[in-house]
Coordinates of C-alpha atoms in Angstrom, one line a residue:
M1 CA 7.7 9.5 23.1
Q2 CA 9.2 8.0 26.1
T3 CA 11.9 5.3 25.8
I4 CA 10.9 2.0 27.4
S5 CA 13.2 -0.8 28.3
L6 CA 12.4 -4.5 28.3
A7 CA 12.9 -4.4 32.1
Q8 CA 10.1 -1.8 32.3
L9 CA 7.9 -3.9 30.1
G10 CA 8.3 -7.0 32.3
N11 CA 6.6 -10.0 30.7
S12 CA 4.0 -8.0 28.8
G13 CA 6.1 -7.3 25.7
L14 CA 4.3 -4.2 24.2
S15 CA 3.1 -1.6 26.7
A16 CA 0.4 -0.4 24.3
L17 CA -1.0 -1.8 21.1
P18 CA -0.4 0.2 17.9
P19 CA -3.2 1.7 15.7
L20 CA -5.2 -0.8 13.7
S21 CA -6.2 -0.7 10.0
L22 CA -8.4 -2.9 7.9
Y23 CA -7.2 -4.1 4.4
I24 CA -9.7 -5.7 2.1
H25 CA -8.5 -7.5 -1.0
F26 CA -10.5 -7.8 -4.3
P27 CA -8.7 -10.3 -6.5
W28 CA -10.2 -9.7 -9.9
C29 CA -9.2 -7.5 -12.9
V30 CA -10.5 -7.1 -16.4
R31 CA -7.0 -8.2 -17.6
K32 CA -3.8 -9.2 -15.9
C33 CA -1.1 -6.5 -16.5
P34 CA 2.3 -8.0 -17.6
Y35 CA 4.2 -6.2 -14.8
C36 CA 1.8 -7.1 -12.0
D37 CA 2.8 -9.6 -9.3
F38 CA -0.2 -8.9 -7.0
N39 CA -2.9 -11.5 -6.4
S40 CA -5.2 -10.6 -9.3
H41 CA -7.1 -12.8 -11.7
A42 CA -8.8 -11.9 -15.0
V43 CA -12.5 -12.3 -15.2
K44 CA -14.2 -13.6 -18.4
D45 CA -16.5 -10.7 -18.7
A46 CA -16.2 -7.9 -16.1
N47 CA -19.5 -6.3 -17.3
S48 CA -21.5 -9.4 -16.8
P49 CA -22.8 -10.4 -13.4
S50 CA -21.9 -14.0 -14.1
G51 CA -18.3 -13.0 -14.6
L52 CA -17.9 -12.0 -11.0
P53 CA -19.3 -13.7 -7.9
E54 CA -20.0 -10.3 -6.3
D55 CA -22.7 -11.2 -3.8
Q56 CA -20.9 -14.4 -2.7
Y57 CA -17.6 -12.6 -2.3
I58 CA -19.1 -9.8 -0.2
A59 CA -20.7 -12.3 2.1
A60 CA -17.4 -14.1 2.4
L61 CA -15.6 -10.9 3.3
I62 CA -18.2 -10.2 6.1
S63 CA -17.8 -13.8 7.4
D64 CA -14.0 -13.4 7.3
L65 CA -14.2 -10.2 9.4
E66 CA -16.5 -11.8 11.9
S67 CA -14.4 -14.9 12.3
N68 CA -11.4 -12.8 13.2
L69 CA -13.1 -10.3 15.5
P70 CA -11.7 -12.0 18.7
Q71 CA -8.2 -11.1 17.7
V72 CA -9.0 -7.4 17.5
W73 CA -11.9 -7.2 19.9
G74 CA -12.5 -3.7 21.4
R75 CA -9.8 -2.0 19.2
S76 CA -10.7 1.0 17.0
V77 CA -10.1 0.8 13.3
S78 CA -8.4 4.0 12.0
S79 CA -8.5 3.3 8.2
I80 CA -9.8 1.0 5.6
F81 CA -8.1 0.3 2.3
M82 CA -9.8 -1.7 -0.5
G83 CA -7.1 -2.9 -2.9
G84 CA -6.6 -5.4 -5.6
G85 CA -7.0 -6.5 -8.3
T86 CA -9.6 -3.9 -9.2
P87 CA -12.1 -3.2 -6.4
S88 CA -14.0 -0.8 -8.6
L89 CA -15.3 -3.8 -10.6
F90 CA -17.7 -4.2 -7.7
S91 CA -20.9 -2.1 -7.6
S92 CA -21.5 0.7 -5.2
A93 CA -24.4 -1.2 -3.7
S94 CA -21.9 -4.0 -2.8
M95 CA -19.5 -1.5 -1.2
D96 CA -22.4 0.0 0.7
R97 CA -23.4 -3.4 2.0
L98 CA -19.8 -4.2 3.0
L99 CA -19.2 -0.9 4.8
E100 CA -22.5 -1.2 6.6
A101 CA -21.4 -4.7 7.9
I102 CA -18.0 -3.4 8.9
R103 CA -19.5 -0.5 10.9
A104 CA -21.8 -2.9 12.7
R105 CA -18.9 -5.1 13.8
V106 CA -16.0 -2.9 14.6
K107 CA -15.4 0.5 16.2
L108 CA -14.6 2.5 13.1
N109 CA -13.2 5.9 13.9
P110 CA -15.6 8.7 12.8
D111 CA -12.9 10.3 10.8
A112 CA -11.5 7.1 9.4
E113 CA -9.8 7.3 6.0
I114 CA -11.6 4.8 3.6
T115 CA -9.8 4.3 0.3
L116 CA -10.9 2.4 -2.7
E117 CA -8.5 1.6 -5.6
A118 CA -10.1 2.4 -9.0
N119 CA -9.1 2.0 -12.6
P120 CA -10.3 4.6 -15.1
G121 CA -12.2 2.3 -17.5
T122 CA -15.4 4.0 -18.6
F123 CA -17.7 1.3 -17.1
E124 CA -16.3 2.1 -13.7
I125 CA -16.4 5.9 -13.7
E126 CA -20.2 5.9 -13.4
K127 CA -19.9 4.3 -10.0
F128 CA -17.9 7.0 -8.3
A129 CA -20.9 8.9 -7.0
G130 CA -22.3 5.7 -5.5
Y131 CA -18.9 4.9 -3.8
A132 CA -18.9 8.4 -2.1
A133 CA -22.5 7.9 -0.9
A134 CA -21.5 4.6 0.6
G135 CA -18.9 6.3 2.7
I136 CA -15.7 5.9 0.7
N137 CA -13.9 9.2 1.2
R138 CA -10.6 8.6 -0.8
L139 CA -9.8 7.1 -4.2
S140 CA -6.6 5.8 -5.5
I141 CA -6.7 5.9 -9.3
G142 CA -4.4 3.7 -11.3
I143 CA -3.4 6.0 -14.2
Q144 CA 0.3 4.7 -14.6
S145 CA 0.8 6.8 -17.7
F146 CA -1.0 9.2 -20.1
N147 CA 1.1 8.1 -23.1
P148 CA -0.7 5.7 -25.4
E149 CA 2.4 3.7 -26.3
H150 CA 3.3 3.2 -22.7
L151 CA -0.3 2.3 -21.7
S152 CA -0.3 -0.3 -24.4
A153 CA 3.1 -1.7 -23.3
L154 CA 1.8 -1.9 -19.7
G155 CA -1.3 -3.8 -20.8
R156 CA -3.6 -1.1 -19.4
I157 CA -7.2 -1.1 -20.7
H158 CA -7.8 2.6 -20.6
N159 CA -6.6 5.5 -22.7
R160 CA -5.5 9.1 -22.0
D161 CA -9.0 10.6 -22.4
E162 CA -10.5 8.0 -20.1
A163 CA -7.9 8.7 -17.5
L164 CA -8.6 12.5 -17.6
R165 CA -12.3 11.8 -17.5
A166 CA -11.8 9.7 -14.4
V167 CA -10.0 12.5 -12.7
E168 CA -12.7 14.9 -13.7
I169 CA -15.4 12.7 -12.1
A170 CA -13.3 12.1 -9.0
H171 CA -13.1 15.8 -8.5
R172 CA -16.9 16.0 -8.4
H173 CA -17.3 13.5 -5.6
F174 CA -14.0 13.3 -3.6
S175 CA -11.9 16.0 -2.0
N176 CA -9.1 13.6 -1.5
F177 CA -7.7 11.2 -4.1
N178 CA -4.4 9.7 -5.2
L179 CA -3.0 9.1 -8.7
D180 CA -0.6 6.3 -9.4
I181 CA 2.1 7.1 -12.0
M182 CA 4.9 4.7 -13.1
Y183 CA 8.3 5.7 -14.6
A184 CA 11.2 3.9 -16.2
L185 CA 8.7 2.3 -18.6
P186 CA 9.6 0.4 -21.7
K187 CA 11.5 2.7 -24.1
Q188 CA 10.5 5.7 -22.1
T189 CA 12.5 8.9 -22.5
L190 CA 13.2 11.5 -19.8
A191 CA 10.9 14.0 -21.7
Q192 CA 8.1 11.5 -21.8
A193 CA 8.4 10.8 -18.1
Q194 CA 8.3 14.5 -17.5
A195 CA 5.2 15.0 -19.6
D196 CA 3.5 12.3 -17.6
I197 CA 4.3 13.8 -14.2
R198 CA 3.4 17.3 -15.4
L199 CA 0.0 16.2 -16.6
A200 CA -0.5 14.3 -13.4
I201 CA 0.2 17.6 -11.5
E202 CA -2.3 19.4 -13.7
C203 CA -4.9 16.9 -12.6
N204 CA -4.7 18.6 -9.1
S205 CA -5.0 15.5 -7.0
T206 CA -4.1 15.7 -3.3
H207 CA -1.7 12.8 -3.5
L208 CA 0.6 11.2 -6.1
S209 CA 2.4 7.9 -6.0
A210 CA 5.3 7.6 -8.4
Y211 CA 6.6 4.1 -8.8
H212 CA 9.7 2.8 -10.6
L213 CA 8.7 -0.1 -12.8
T214 CA 10.5 -3.2 -11.7
L215 CA 10.5 -6.7 -13.2
E216 CA 8.9 -8.9 -10.5
P217 CA 9.2 -12.7 -10.5
N218 CA 6.2 -14.6 -11.8
T219 CA 5.2 -11.9 -14.2
L220 CA 5.1 -11.8 -18.0
F221 CA 7.7 -8.9 -18.0
H222 CA 10.0 -11.1 -15.9
R223 CA 9.8 -14.0 -18.4
Y224 CA 10.0 -11.7 -21.4
P225 CA 11.8 -8.5 -20.3
P226 CA 11.0 -5.4 -22.3
S227 CA 13.6 -2.8 -23.2
L228 CA 13.8 -0.5 -20.1
P229 CA 15.8 2.7 -19.4
D230 CA 19.2 2.0 -17.9
D231 CA 19.9 2.8 -14.2
D232 CA 21.4 6.3 -14.9
L233 CA 18.3 7.4 -17.0
A234 CA 15.9 5.9 -14.4
A235 CA 17.8 7.9 -11.6
D236 CA 17.4 11.0 -13.7
M237 CA 13.7 10.4 -14.0
Q238 CA 13.4 9.9 -10.3
E239 CA 15.3 13.2 -9.6
M240 CA 13.2 15.0 -12.1
I241 CA 9.9 13.7 -10.6
E242 CA 11.0 14.7 -7.1
A243 CA 11.9 18.2 -8.3
E244 CA 8.7 18.7 -10.3
L245 CA 6.5 17.5 -7.4
A246 CA 8.4 19.7 -4.9
S247 CA 7.9 22.7 -7.1
A248 CA 4.1 21.9 -7.2
G249 CA 3.8 21.8 -3.4
F250 CA 3.9 18.1 -2.8
E251 CA 5.7 16.8 0.3
H252 CA 7.9 13.7 -0.4
Y253 CA 7.2 11.8 2.7
E254 CA 7.8 8.2 1.7
T255 CA 9.9 6.5 -1.0
S256 CA 7.2 6.6 -3.7
A257 CA 4.6 8.8 -2.0
F258 CA 4.0 12.6 -2.4
A259 CA 1.2 14.5 -0.8
K260 CA -0.3 18.0 -0.5
S261 CA -0.2 19.4 3.1
G262 CA -2.4 17.4 5.4
K263 CA -3.2 14.7 2.8
R264 CA -0.7 12.0 3.5
S265 CA -2.2 8.5 3.2
Q266 CA -3.1 7.6 6.8
H267 CA -3.6 3.9 5.9
N268 CA -0.2 3.6 4.3
L269 CA 1.5 5.6 7.1
N270 CA 0.2 3.0 9.5
Y271 CA 1.9 0.3 7.5
W272 CA 5.2 2.3 7.3
Q273 CA 5.1 3.0 11.1
F274 CA 4.7 -0.7 11.9
G275 CA 1.1 -0.4 12.9
D276 CA -1.4 -3.3 12.8
Y277 CA -3.7 -4.3 10.0
L278 CA -6.3 -7.0 9.7
G279 CA -6.3 -8.3 6.2
I280 CA -9.5 -10.0 4.8
G281 CA -10.1 -11.4 1.3
A282 CA -8.4 -13.8 -1.0
G283 CA -4.6 -13.7 -0.5
A284 CA -4.8 -10.9 2.1
H285 CA -2.0 -10.6 4.7
G286 CA -2.3 -9.2 8.2
K287 CA -0.2 -8.2 11.2
I288 CA -1.8 -8.2 14.6
S289 CA -0.1 -7.3 17.9
F290 CA -0.8 -8.6 21.3
H291 CA 0.9 -7.6 24.5
D292 CA 3.1 -10.7 24.4
K293 CA 3.5 -11.4 20.7
I294 CA 3.1 -10.2 17.1
I295 CA 1.5 -12.5 14.6
R296 CA 1.3 -12.5 10.8
Q297 CA -1.6 -14.1 8.9
A298 CA -2.2 -15.0 5.2
R299 CA -5.5 -16.0 3.6
Y300 CA -5.8 -18.6 0.8
K301 CA -4.9 -16.9 -2.4
Q302 CA -7.0 -18.4 -5.2
P303 CA -10.5 -16.8 -5.2
N304 CA -12.4 -20.1 -5.6
E305 CA -10.4 -21.7 -2.8
Y306 CA -10.8 -18.7 -0.6
L307 CA -14.6 -18.8 -1.1
A308 CA -14.7 -22.5 -0.4
K309 CA -12.6 -22.1 2.8
M310 CA -14.9 -19.3 4.0
A311 CA -17.9 -21.5 3.3
D312 CA -16.3 -23.9 5.9
G313 CA -15.8 -20.9 8.3
N314 CA -12.1 -20.0 8.0
A315 CA -9.8 -18.9 5.1
V316 CA -6.6 -18.3 7.1
Q317 CA -4.0 -20.4 5.4
S318 CA -1.1 -19.6 7.7
E319 CA -0.5 -17.8 11.0
N320 CA 2.8 -17.4 12.7
V321 CA 4.4 -15.5 15.5
V322 CA 7.1 -13.1 14.4
E323 CA 10.3 -14.1 16.2
K324 CA 12.1 -11.5 18.3
D325 CA 15.3 -11.7 16.2
E326 CA 13.2 -10.9 13.1
L327 CA 11.5 -7.8 14.5
P328 CA 14.4 -5.3 13.9
F329 CA 14.4 -6.0 10.2
E330 CA 10.5 -6.1 10.0
F331 CA 10.4 -2.7 11.7
M332 CA 13.1 -1.1 9.6
L333 CA 11.7 -2.6 6.4
N334 CA 8.8 -0.2 6.9
L335 CA 10.2 2.8 8.8
L336 CA 13.2 3.4 6.6
R337 CA 10.8 4.2 3.7
L338 CA 9.8 7.4 5.5
T339 CA 12.0 10.2 4.2
E340 CA 11.7 12.2 7.4
G341 CA 12.7 9.2 9.5
F342 CA 11.3 8.2 12.9
P343 CA 11.7 8.7 16.6
L344 CA 14.0 6.0 18.1
A345 CA 11.5 5.4 20.9
L346 CA 9.0 4.1 18.3
F347 CA 11.2 1.0 17.9
T348 CA 10.5 -0.1 21.5
E349 CA 6.9 1.1 21.4
R350 CA 6.1 -1.1 18.4
T351 CA 8.4 -4.1 19.0
G352 CA 8.8 -4.4 22.8
L353 CA 12.6 -4.6 22.3
P354 CA 15.2 -2.2 23.7
Q355 CA 16.8 0.3 21.4
S356 CA 20.1 -1.4 22.0
K357 CA 19.0 -4.1 19.6
I358 CA 19.5 -1.8 16.6
F359 CA 22.2 0.6 17.8
A360 CA 25.2 -1.3 16.2
E361 CA 23.5 -1.5 12.8
I362 CA 22.4 2.2 13.0
E363 CA 26.0 3.3 13.8
R364 CA 27.3 1.2 10.9
A365 CA 24.8 2.7 8.5
C366 CA 25.7 6.2 9.7
S367 CA 29.4 5.5 9.1
E368 CA 28.5 4.4 5.6
G369 CA 26.5 7.6 5.0
L370 CA 23.2 5.8 4.7
L371 CA 21.6 7.1 7.9
E372 CA 21.9 10.1 10.2
R373 CA 20.8 10.3 13.8
D374 CA 20.7 12.3 17.0
L375 CA 19.8 11.2 20.5
H376 CA 16.1 10.8 19.6
W377 CA 15.6 10.6 15.9
V378 CA 17.0 8.6 12.9
K379 CA 16.4 9.1 9.2
P380 CA 17.8 7.9 5.9
T381 CA 20.2 10.3 4.1
E382 CA 19.7 11.1 0.5
K383 CA 22.2 8.3 -0.2
G384 CA 20.2 6.0 2.0
Q385 CA 17.1 6.7 0.1
R386 CA 18.8 6.0 -3.2
F387 CA 20.2 2.7 -1.9
L388 CA 17.3 1.7 0.3
N389 CA 17.6 -2.1 -0.2
V390 CA 21.3 -2.0 0.9
L391 CA 20.3 0.0 3.9
M392 CA 17.5 -2.4 4.9
E393 CA 19.8 -5.4 4.6
R394 CA 21.9 -4.0 7.4
F395 CA 19.1 -5.1 9.8
L396 CA 18.6 -8.6 8.6
P397 CA 18.9 -11.2 11.5

């Protein structure tokens, strides 16, 4: 990539727009997990049509997309991610209807990665074949743990056998799927964390996401903290997981993401490379670049309020331009998650700012052993990966 200065850019800001993804939020779950701070809301009866306004919500999503087409007009969509909540509460017919509407309204790349988050409850597994027929080509399955005690502590509604059954069905219909696994769980030992990751490896997925459990504000766990492994034990678990997955042929390409060769998540990579994404659905966020500015959007969060606002034609609650002095931190917040680092020229390409805006902070982080760089590339060191929050704070305005 060629280095571009602000003088070369003139008044245009960005010389070219970044890749564009589409994020679709589904805000309902069977039950709210005690650790979850996402925009998710329990339904009274997930198996009952009256428990979920499925048709109404799909119609609202289509209207949401239509009302925001002028902001992305003519741009190709490289990936779609359906997240939640639990998108797999919705029927395959609804997903087919939604994807048909998307294809009719945007330029969806022929090889676009289309991911759906699914939980391994038995009533959802039967839908997997229908999802594949609708055009979904990647699943992300929320296993979290195979241990019954830890599943109970996390408030998960499935058991070990249902998780393994979900993996079995996924293999029948998808050649590409992710498993979510969490570690540093309440009262978890190193041996138990190792048993989880080894069983996840045996499931032979193409991608694994291994997340450290954290106590997020506005969650039940934050109000009533469980007994968690101390920092040293959690670090031992992280090192063990990285070693086990490396031995199994997984590439550690992002803080919590591990993939078989050629199976990195294209949607998430676009986030981490400071690409653009249009977010539709209750509480969805978006980042959209123009040649002279970058904006962030947020939709109304509560499902009923979102539906009411979309009935009036617009559910965007806030929209603001990202200030230039905020862009270095916004950029680094994403790019420093990549274990292999990034080309320095990408900073100018995605922000419109000269590389000199970040040189002083990069040099300081290098002197502290958090980053390493050459003329063209910068990457976090092993220490930088371990103290990622400290490293990111170096770039705050």
